Amino acid sequence: MKNSILNHPIIAERYFFPRYESFENPYFVECNGIKLACYYENNHPKAKTIVYFHGNGETVADYLDFFPQIFDQAGYNLLLFEFRGYGMSTGKPTLVDMLSDVECVIKNLDIQQNKIIIYGRSVGTLYAVHAASVFPNSYALILESGIADIEERIMIRLSSPTEIDSSFEELKQEFIKHFNTKNKLSAFKGKSLVLHTVNDQLVSVTHGKKLYEYLNQPKKIHLFERGDHNTIFSVNQNEYFQILFDFLKEK
């Protein structure tokens, strides 16, 4: 299969910000010759499993001080997905190749779709949206500070398509082929929650509103008045989790 121009090293270098961060007892999953160092806690065999995709510049290790405890106490299992090239994972991040990693890791869990909760933040929502299209019968989808139009985000980092020996038309076709957010979300049959802050200067709240528009019912959206792209969680922590857990418990 022809390698996508969206995997070009210049795009990867300008869009992704991987860093090494180690932690104890990683849950390694081998996908396409790459070892992904995820974190997996499965203390509730009959419960639902949250599959979380973190944001850019973050790693799984950043979440270990609080996420496992919070979701364990609430009765959920947790898989923190790690991107290739991030944390303890091997390889280098590439926009399109990472889509297949999503399918590989979730299939490796070997759990029923209706027991899966897909949850993504920022760049992680690109891969959460893809997961929702591949596993459309998952129980729920949560998109926080999400990206509705990755083409916009990539093109502001390129002076011209000629930088990567491409054209506007080729790039547009590749974005449609691999990151058609509207089509991917239209396939999802579970319930959905969109979280965003109106003060997000990095990924405008218009992205969150667009994601909500693309989703099928039942769906909810909550726009926080406090916090920005990187503080939406810390500034609104109590309200954030109240909204999240109320949503998950609703029939």
PDB file of C-alpha atoms in Angstrom:
ATOM      1  CA  MET A   1       0.000   0.000   0.000  1.00  0.00           C
ATOM      2  CA  LYS A   2       1.301   3.454  -0.911  1.00  0.00           C
ATOM      3  CA  ASN A   3       2.567   5.426   2.057  1.00  0.00           C
ATOM      4  CA  SER A   4       0.427   8.508   2.706  1.00  0.00           C
ATOM      5  CA  ILE A   5       1.968  11.938   2.177  1.00  0.00           C
ATOM      6  CA  LEU A   6       0.493  12.761   5.605  1.00  0.00           C
ATOM      7  CA  ASN A   7       3.212  10.548   7.104  1.00  0.00           C
ATOM      8  CA  HIS A   8       5.876  12.905   5.735  1.00  0.00           C
ATOM      9  CA  PRO A   9       8.674  13.591   8.278  1.00  0.00           C
ATOM     10  CA  ILE A  10       8.169  17.359   8.041  1.00  0.00           C
ATOM     11  CA  ILE A  11       4.536  17.020   9.128  1.00  0.00           C
ATOM     12  CA  ALA A  12       5.543  14.712  11.974  1.00  0.00           C
ATOM     13  CA  GLU A  13       8.318  17.037  13.163  1.00  0.00           C
ATOM     14  CA  ARG A  14       6.109  20.121  13.192  1.00  0.00           C
ATOM     15  CA  TYR A  15       2.939  18.582  14.548  1.00  0.00           C
ATOM     16  CA  PHE A  16       4.000  16.024  17.146  1.00  0.00           C
ATOM     17  CA  PHE A  17       5.977  16.682  20.324  1.00  0.00           C
ATOM     18  CA  PRO A  18       7.041  13.267  21.632  1.00  0.00           C
ATOM     19  CA  ARG A  19       9.189  12.839  24.724  1.00  0.00           C
ATOM     20  CA  TYR A  20      10.533   9.894  26.644  1.00  0.00           C
ATOM     21  CA  GLU A  21       8.978   9.195  30.036  1.00  0.00           C
ATOM     22  CA  SER A  22       9.260   5.878  31.823  1.00  0.00           C
ATOM     23  CA  PHE A  23       6.928   4.243  34.344  1.00  0.00           C
ATOM     24  CA  GLU A  24       6.621   0.908  36.102  1.00  0.00           C
ATOM     25  CA  ASN A  25       4.847  -2.104  34.619  1.00  0.00           C
ATOM     26  CA  PRO A  26       4.033  -0.856  31.115  1.00  0.00           C
ATOM     27  CA  TYR A  27       1.513  -2.870  29.131  1.00  0.00           C
ATOM     28  CA  PHE A  28       3.309  -3.479  25.850  1.00  0.00           C
ATOM     29  CA  VAL A  29       1.325  -4.135  22.696  1.00  0.00           C
ATOM     30  CA  GLU A  30       3.172  -4.891  19.470  1.00  0.00           C
ATOM     31  CA  CYS A  31       1.569  -3.301  16.435  1.00  0.00           C
ATOM     32  CA  ASN A  32       3.080  -3.318  12.968  1.00  0.00           C
ATOM     33  CA  GLY A  33       6.565  -3.905  14.339  1.00  0.00           C
ATOM     34  CA  ILE A  34       6.219  -1.112  16.905  1.00  0.00           C
ATOM     35  CA  LYS A  35       6.033  -1.724  20.663  1.00  0.00           C
ATOM     36  CA  LEU A  36       3.469   0.575  22.269  1.00  0.00           C
ATOM     37  CA  ALA A  37       4.021   1.098  26.000  1.00  0.00           C
ATOM     38  CA  CYS A  38       0.464   1.507  27.272  1.00  0.00           C
ATOM     39  CA  TYR A  39      -0.844   1.269  30.829  1.00  0.00           C
ATOM     40  CA  TYR A  40      -3.597  -1.213  31.645  1.00  0.00           C
ATOM     41  CA  GLU A  41      -5.483  -1.737  34.874  1.00  0.00           C
ATOM     42  CA  ASN A  42      -8.137  -4.435  34.863  1.00  0.00           C
ATOM     43  CA  ASN A  43      -9.418  -4.773  38.429  1.00  0.00           C
ATOM     44  CA  HIS A  44     -13.090  -5.080  37.444  1.00  0.00           C
ATOM     45  CA  PRO A  45     -13.479  -8.051  35.048  1.00  0.00           C
ATOM     46  CA  LYS A  46     -17.188  -7.465  34.418  1.00  0.00           C
ATOM     47  CA  ALA A  47     -16.983  -3.672  34.181  1.00  0.00           C
ATOM     48  CA  LYS A  48     -16.505  -1.337  31.234  1.00  0.00           C
ATOM     49  CA  THR A  49     -13.025  -0.350  30.083  1.00  0.00           C
ATOM     50  CA  ILE A  50     -12.013   3.235  29.349  1.00  0.00           C
ATOM     51  CA  VAL A  51      -9.524   3.568  26.483  1.00  0.00           C
ATOM     52  CA  TYR A  52      -7.866   6.980  26.824  1.00  0.00           C
ATOM     53  CA  PHE A  53      -5.881   8.849  24.158  1.00  0.00           C
ATOM     54  CA  HIS A  54      -3.840  11.704  25.643  1.00  0.00           C
ATOM     55  CA  GLY A  55      -2.896  15.027  24.074  1.00  0.00           C
ATOM     56  CA  ASN A  56       0.170  16.239  22.226  1.00  0.00           C
ATOM     57  CA  GLY A  57       3.318  16.738  24.298  1.00  0.00           C
ATOM     58  CA  GLU A  58       1.863  14.454  26.971  1.00  0.00           C
ATOM     59  CA  THR A  59       2.667  10.843  27.829  1.00  0.00           C
ATOM     60  CA  VAL A  60       0.945   8.018  29.674  1.00  0.00           C
ATOM     61  CA  ALA A  61       3.186   8.693  32.684  1.00  0.00           C
ATOM     62  CA  ASP A  62       1.648  12.163  33.095  1.00  0.00           C
ATOM     63  CA  TYR A  63      -1.673  10.555  34.033  1.00  0.00           C
ATOM     64  CA  LEU A  64      -0.560   7.852  36.439  1.00  0.00           C
ATOM     65  CA  ASP A  65      -0.782   9.998  39.568  1.00  0.00           C
ATOM     66  CA  PHE A  66      -4.544  10.402  39.328  1.00  0.00           C
ATOM     67  CA  PHE A  67      -6.374   8.700  36.433  1.00  0.00           C
ATOM     68  CA  PRO A  68      -5.995   5.058  37.545  1.00  0.00           C
ATOM     69  CA  GLN A  69      -7.161   5.800  41.087  1.00  0.00           C
ATOM     70  CA  ILE A  70     -10.134   7.898  40.014  1.00  0.00           C
ATOM     71  CA  PHE A  71     -11.490   5.392  37.517  1.00  0.00           C
ATOM     72  CA  ASP A  72     -10.670   2.365  39.661  1.00  0.00           C
ATOM     73  CA  GLN A  73     -12.655   3.840  42.563  1.00  0.00           C
ATOM     74  CA  ALA A  74     -15.541   4.502  40.176  1.00  0.00           C
ATOM     75  CA  GLY A  75     -15.507   0.850  39.093  1.00  0.00           C
ATOM     76  CA  TYR A  76     -13.974   1.146  35.624  1.00  0.00           C
ATOM     77  CA  ASN A  77     -10.999  -0.541  34.009  1.00  0.00           C
ATOM     78  CA  LEU A  78      -8.491   1.750  32.289  1.00  0.00           C
ATOM     79  CA  LEU A  79      -6.223   1.489  29.259  1.00  0.00           C
ATOM     80  CA  LEU A  80      -3.983   4.514  28.728  1.00  0.00           C
ATOM     81  CA  PHE A  81      -2.988   4.341  25.070  1.00  0.00           C
ATOM     82  CA  GLU A  82       0.548   5.429  24.209  1.00  0.00           C
ATOM     83  CA  PHE A  83       1.455   6.775  20.785  1.00  0.00           C
ATOM     84  CA  ARG A  84       4.429   5.448  18.871  1.00  0.00           C
ATOM     85  CA  GLY A  85       7.518   7.501  19.723  1.00  0.00           C
ATOM     86  CA  TYR A  86       5.987   8.769  22.983  1.00  0.00           C
ATOM     87  CA  GLY A  87       6.837   7.643  26.513  1.00  0.00           C
ATOM     88  CA  MET A  88       8.415   4.194  26.388  1.00  0.00           C
ATOM     89  CA  SER A  89       7.023   3.293  22.956  1.00  0.00           C
ATOM     90  CA  THR A  90       9.329   2.562  20.053  1.00  0.00           C
ATOM     91  CA  GLY A  91       9.078   4.104  16.598  1.00  0.00           C
ATOM     92  CA  LYS A  92       8.286   7.650  15.533  1.00  0.00           C
ATOM     93  CA  PRO A  93       4.883   9.357  15.433  1.00  0.00           C
ATOM     94  CA  THR A  94       3.331   9.524  11.973  1.00  0.00           C
ATOM     95  CA  LEU A  95      -0.140  10.896  11.433  1.00  0.00           C
ATOM     96  CA  VAL A  96      -1.711   8.080   9.401  1.00  0.00           C
ATOM     97  CA  ASP A  97       0.253   5.048  10.614  1.00  0.00           C
ATOM     98  CA  MET A  98      -0.944   5.714  14.166  1.00  0.00           C
ATOM     99  CA  LEU A  99      -4.520   5.033  13.066  1.00  0.00           C
ATOM    100  CA  SER A 100      -3.767   1.336  12.632  1.00  0.00           C
ATOM    101  CA  ASP A 101      -2.179   1.273  16.102  1.00  0.00           C
ATOM    102  CA  VAL A 102      -5.560   2.219  17.561  1.00  0.00           C
ATOM    103  CA  GLU A 103      -7.308  -0.793  16.068  1.00  0.00           C
ATOM    104  CA  CYS A 104      -4.426  -3.079  17.060  1.00  0.00           C
ATOM    105  CA  VAL A 105      -4.397  -2.076  20.740  1.00  0.00           C
ATOM    106  CA  ILE A 106      -8.162  -2.208  21.233  1.00  0.00           C
ATOM    107  CA  LYS A 107      -8.446  -5.592  19.521  1.00  0.00           C
ATOM    108  CA  ASN A 108      -5.671  -6.831  21.795  1.00  0.00           C
ATOM    109  CA  LEU A 109      -7.901  -6.131  24.819  1.00  0.00           C
ATOM    110  CA  ASP A 110     -10.327  -8.763  23.510  1.00  0.00           C
ATOM    111  CA  ILE A 111     -13.425  -7.255  25.113  1.00  0.00           C
ATOM    112  CA  GLN A 112     -16.948  -6.755  23.788  1.00  0.00           C
ATOM    113  CA  GLN A 113     -17.567  -3.433  22.076  1.00  0.00           C
ATOM    114  CA  ASN A 114     -20.421  -2.538  24.403  1.00  0.00           C
ATOM    115  CA  LYS A 115     -17.911  -2.672  27.266  1.00  0.00           C
ATOM    116  CA  ILE A 116     -15.622  -0.061  25.665  1.00  0.00           C
ATOM    117  CA  ILE A 117     -15.586   3.644  26.512  1.00  0.00           C
ATOM    118  CA  ILE A 118     -13.480   5.661  24.050  1.00  0.00           C
ATOM    119  CA  TYR A 119     -12.042   8.869  25.511  1.00  0.00           C
ATOM    120  CA  GLY A 120      -9.684  11.322  23.819  1.00  0.00           C
ATOM    121  CA  ARG A 121      -8.164  14.711  24.521  1.00  0.00           C
ATOM    122  CA  SER A 122      -6.790  17.238  22.004  1.00  0.00           C
ATOM    123  CA  VAL A 123      -4.679  15.369  19.408  1.00  0.00           C
ATOM    124  CA  GLY A 124      -5.903  12.188  21.067  1.00  0.00           C
ATOM    125  CA  THR A 125      -9.404  12.926  19.771  1.00  0.00           C
ATOM    126  CA  LEU A 126      -8.187  12.232  16.218  1.00  0.00           C
ATOM    127  CA  TYR A 127      -7.504   8.674  17.268  1.00  0.00           C
ATOM    128  CA  ALA A 128     -10.548   8.424  19.523  1.00  0.00           C
ATOM    129  CA  VAL A 129     -12.728   9.406  16.557  1.00  0.00           C
ATOM    130  CA  HIS A 130     -11.044   6.722  14.474  1.00  0.00           C
ATOM    131  CA  ALA A 131     -11.626   4.179  17.246  1.00  0.00           C
ATOM    132  CA  ALA A 132     -15.298   5.163  17.283  1.00  0.00           C
ATOM    133  CA  SER A 133     -15.562   4.413  13.565  1.00  0.00           C
ATOM    134  CA  VAL A 134     -13.779   1.049  13.829  1.00  0.00           C
ATOM    135  CA  PHE A 135     -15.678   0.031  16.976  1.00  0.00           C
ATOM    136  CA  PRO A 136     -19.058   1.735  16.350  1.00  0.00           C
ATOM    137  CA  ASN A 137     -20.928  -0.303  18.957  1.00  0.00           C
ATOM    138  CA  SER A 138     -18.785   0.919  21.831  1.00  0.00           C
ATOM    139  CA  TYR A 139     -20.698   2.053  24.900  1.00  0.00           C
ATOM    140  CA  ALA A 140     -19.613   5.697  24.849  1.00  0.00           C
ATOM    141  CA  LEU A 141     -17.342   8.304  23.266  1.00  0.00           C
ATOM    142  CA  ILE A 142     -15.868  11.284  25.141  1.00  0.00           C
ATOM    143  CA  LEU A 143     -14.073  14.051  23.222  1.00  0.00           C
ATOM    144  CA  GLU A 144     -12.300  16.740  25.250  1.00  0.00           C
ATOM    145  CA  SER A 145     -10.724  19.833  23.656  1.00  0.00           C
ATOM    146  CA  GLY A 146     -11.161  17.967  20.396  1.00  0.00           C
ATOM    147  CA  ILE A 147     -10.095  18.618  16.821  1.00  0.00           C
ATOM    148  CA  ALA A 148     -12.800  18.555  14.154  1.00  0.00           C
ATOM    149  CA  ASP A 149     -10.594  19.624  11.237  1.00  0.00           C
ATOM    150  CA  ILE A 150      -7.054  18.233  11.244  1.00  0.00           C
ATOM    151  CA  GLU A 151      -6.430  19.699   7.785  1.00  0.00           C
ATOM    152  CA  GLU A 152      -6.635  23.180   9.298  1.00  0.00           C
ATOM    153  CA  ARG A 153      -4.190  22.232  12.073  1.00  0.00           C
ATOM    154  CA  ILE A 154      -1.628  20.767   9.668  1.00  0.00           C
ATOM    155  CA  MET A 155      -1.813  23.435   6.980  1.00  0.00           C
ATOM    156  CA  ILE A 156      -0.938  26.248   9.397  1.00  0.00           C
ATOM    157  CA  ARG A 157       2.359  24.425   9.927  1.00  0.00           C
ATOM    158  CA  LEU A 158       3.242  24.263   6.229  1.00  0.00           C
ATOM    159  CA  SER A 159       4.245  27.308   4.220  1.00  0.00           C
ATOM    160  CA  SER A 160       3.186  25.420   1.090  1.00  0.00           C
ATOM    161  CA  PRO A 161       2.402  21.832   0.032  1.00  0.00           C
ATOM    162  CA  THR A 162       5.534  22.006  -2.123  1.00  0.00           C
ATOM    163  CA  GLU A 163       7.524  21.766   1.113  1.00  0.00           C
ATOM    164  CA  ILE A 164       6.609  18.095   1.180  1.00  0.00           C
ATOM    165  CA  ASP A 165       6.535  17.622  -2.597  1.00  0.00           C
ATOM    166  CA  SER A 166       2.758  17.622  -2.672  1.00  0.00           C
ATOM    167  CA  SER A 167      -0.174  19.745  -3.813  1.00  0.00           C
ATOM    168  CA  PHE A 168      -3.272  21.184  -2.179  1.00  0.00           C
ATOM    169  CA  GLU A 169      -5.404  18.678  -4.081  1.00  0.00           C
ATOM    170  CA  GLU A 170      -3.349  15.654  -3.014  1.00  0.00           C
ATOM    171  CA  LEU A 171      -3.353  16.757   0.614  1.00  0.00           C
ATOM    172  CA  LYS A 172      -7.091  17.374   0.592  1.00  0.00           C
ATOM    173  CA  GLN A 173      -7.739  13.905  -0.822  1.00  0.00           C
ATOM    174  CA  GLU A 174      -5.513  12.316   1.822  1.00  0.00           C
ATOM    175  CA  PHE A 175      -7.269  14.168   4.636  1.00  0.00           C
ATOM    176  CA  ILE A 176     -10.628  13.025   3.280  1.00  0.00           C
ATOM    177  CA  LYS A 177      -9.365   9.459   2.974  1.00  0.00           C
ATOM    178  CA  HIS A 178      -7.891   9.143   6.461  1.00  0.00           C
ATOM    179  CA  PHE A 179      -9.450  11.868   8.629  1.00  0.00           C
ATOM    180  CA  ASN A 180     -13.019  12.425   7.466  1.00  0.00           C
ATOM    181  CA  THR A 181     -14.296  13.270  10.929  1.00  0.00           C
ATOM    182  CA  LYS A 182     -17.909  13.761   9.886  1.00  0.00           C
ATOM    183  CA  ASN A 183     -18.114  10.364   8.198  1.00  0.00           C
ATOM    184  CA  LYS A 184     -16.310   8.591  11.017  1.00  0.00           C
ATOM    185  CA  LEU A 185     -18.589  10.020  13.700  1.00  0.00           C
ATOM    186  CA  SER A 186     -21.724   9.322  11.678  1.00  0.00           C
ATOM    187  CA  ALA A 187     -20.932   5.614  12.025  1.00  0.00           C
ATOM    188  CA  PHE A 188     -20.837   5.688  15.822  1.00  0.00           C
ATOM    189  CA  LYS A 189     -23.893   4.205  17.551  1.00  0.00           C
ATOM    190  CA  GLY A 190     -23.082   4.767  21.225  1.00  0.00           C
ATOM    191  CA  LYS A 191     -23.709   7.833  23.357  1.00  0.00           C
ATOM    192  CA  SER A 192     -21.314  10.776  23.169  1.00  0.00           C
ATOM    193  CA  LEU A 193     -20.053  13.645  25.320  1.00  0.00           C
ATOM    194  CA  VAL A 194     -18.129  16.688  24.070  1.00  0.00           C
ATOM    195  CA  LEU A 195     -16.144  18.788  26.556  1.00  0.00           C
ATOM    196  CA  HIS A 196     -14.453  22.069  25.621  1.00  0.00           C
ATOM    197  CA  THR A 197     -13.660  25.433  27.156  1.00  0.00           C
ATOM    198  CA  VAL A 198     -14.811  28.665  25.536  1.00  0.00           C
ATOM    199  CA  ASN A 199     -11.366  30.119  26.304  1.00  0.00           C
ATOM    200  CA  ASP A 200      -9.403  27.545  24.302  1.00  0.00           C
ATOM    201  CA  GLN A 201      -6.876  29.563  22.292  1.00  0.00           C
ATOM    202  CA  LEU A 202      -5.146  26.510  20.822  1.00  0.00           C
ATOM    203  CA  VAL A 203      -8.107  24.540  19.475  1.00  0.00           C
ATOM    204  CA  SER A 204     -11.067  26.880  19.151  1.00  0.00           C
ATOM    205  CA  VAL A 205     -14.364  25.966  20.768  1.00  0.00           C
ATOM    206  CA  THR A 206     -15.771  25.949  17.231  1.00  0.00           C
ATOM    207  CA  HIS A 207     -14.062  22.569  16.842  1.00  0.00           C
ATOM    208  CA  GLY A 208     -15.961  21.202  19.835  1.00  0.00           C
ATOM    209  CA  LYS A 209     -19.244  22.540  18.485  1.00  0.00           C
ATOM    210  CA  LYS A 210     -18.537  20.991  15.100  1.00  0.00           C
ATOM    211  CA  LEU A 211     -17.770  17.600  16.660  1.00  0.00           C
ATOM    212  CA  TYR A 212     -21.059  17.785  18.536  1.00  0.00           C
ATOM    213  CA  GLU A 213     -22.866  18.603  15.291  1.00  0.00           C
ATOM    214  CA  TYR A 214     -21.355  15.559  13.563  1.00  0.00           C
ATOM    215  CA  LEU A 215     -22.354  13.119  16.313  1.00  0.00           C
ATOM    216  CA  ASN A 216     -25.538  11.085  16.383  1.00  0.00           C
ATOM    217  CA  GLN A 217     -27.970  11.149  19.296  1.00  0.00           C
ATOM    218  CA  PRO A 218     -27.784  10.524  22.184  1.00  0.00           C
ATOM    219  CA  LYS A 219     -25.160  13.214  22.691  1.00  0.00           C
ATOM    220  CA  LYS A 220     -24.262  15.976  25.133  1.00  0.00           C
ATOM    221  CA  ILE A 221     -21.942  18.966  25.101  1.00  0.00           C
ATOM    222  CA  HIS A 222     -20.562  20.983  27.996  1.00  0.00           C
ATOM    223  CA  LEU A 223     -18.641  24.207  27.420  1.00  0.00           C
ATOM    224  CA  PHE A 224     -16.638  25.298  30.456  1.00  0.00           C
ATOM    225  CA  GLU A 225     -16.377  29.009  31.224  1.00  0.00           C
ATOM    226  CA  ARG A 226     -13.060  28.605  33.046  1.00  0.00           C
ATOM    227  CA  GLY A 227      -9.690  27.261  31.976  1.00  0.00           C
ATOM    228  CA  ASP A 228      -7.969  27.024  28.608  1.00  0.00           C
ATOM    229  CA  HIS A 229      -6.720  24.194  26.401  1.00  0.00           C
ATOM    230  CA  ASN A 230      -4.191  22.959  28.935  1.00  0.00           C
ATOM    231  CA  THR A 231      -6.010  23.837  32.170  1.00  0.00           C
ATOM    232  CA  ILE A 232      -9.555  22.727  31.332  1.00  0.00           C
ATOM    233  CA  PHE A 233      -9.146  19.726  33.612  1.00  0.00           C
ATOM    234  CA  SER A 234      -7.200  21.216  36.527  1.00  0.00           C
ATOM    235  CA  VAL A 235      -9.340  24.350  36.845  1.00  0.00           C
ATOM    236  CA  ASN A 236     -12.652  22.496  36.576  1.00  0.00           C
ATOM    237  CA  GLN A 237     -11.687  19.161  38.129  1.00  0.00           C
ATOM    238  CA  ASN A 238     -14.675  18.586  40.413  1.00  0.00           C
ATOM    239  CA  GLU A 239     -17.238  19.764  37.868  1.00  0.00           C
ATOM    240  CA  TYR A 240     -15.393  17.912  35.099  1.00  0.00           C
ATOM    241  CA  PHE A 241     -15.618  14.531  36.785  1.00  0.00           C
ATOM    242  CA  GLN A 242     -19.175  15.127  37.961  1.00  0.00           C
ATOM    243  CA  ILE A 243     -20.256  15.712  34.359  1.00  0.00           C
ATOM    244  CA  LEU A 244     -18.219  12.777  33.083  1.00  0.00           C
ATOM    245  CA  PHE A 245     -19.445  10.210  35.603  1.00  0.00           C
ATOM    246  CA  ASP A 246     -23.063  11.402  35.416  1.00  0.00           C
ATOM    247  CA  PHE A 247     -22.863  10.914  31.649  1.00  0.00           C
ATOM    248  CA  LEU A 248     -21.402   7.425  31.949  1.00  0.00           C
ATOM    249  CA  LYS A 249     -24.039   6.332  34.461  1.00  0.00           C
ATOM    250  CA  GLU A 250     -26.994   7.532  32.409  1.00  0.00           C
ATOM    251  CA  LYS A 251     -28.936   4.790  30.673  1.00  0.00           C
TER     252      LYS A 251
END
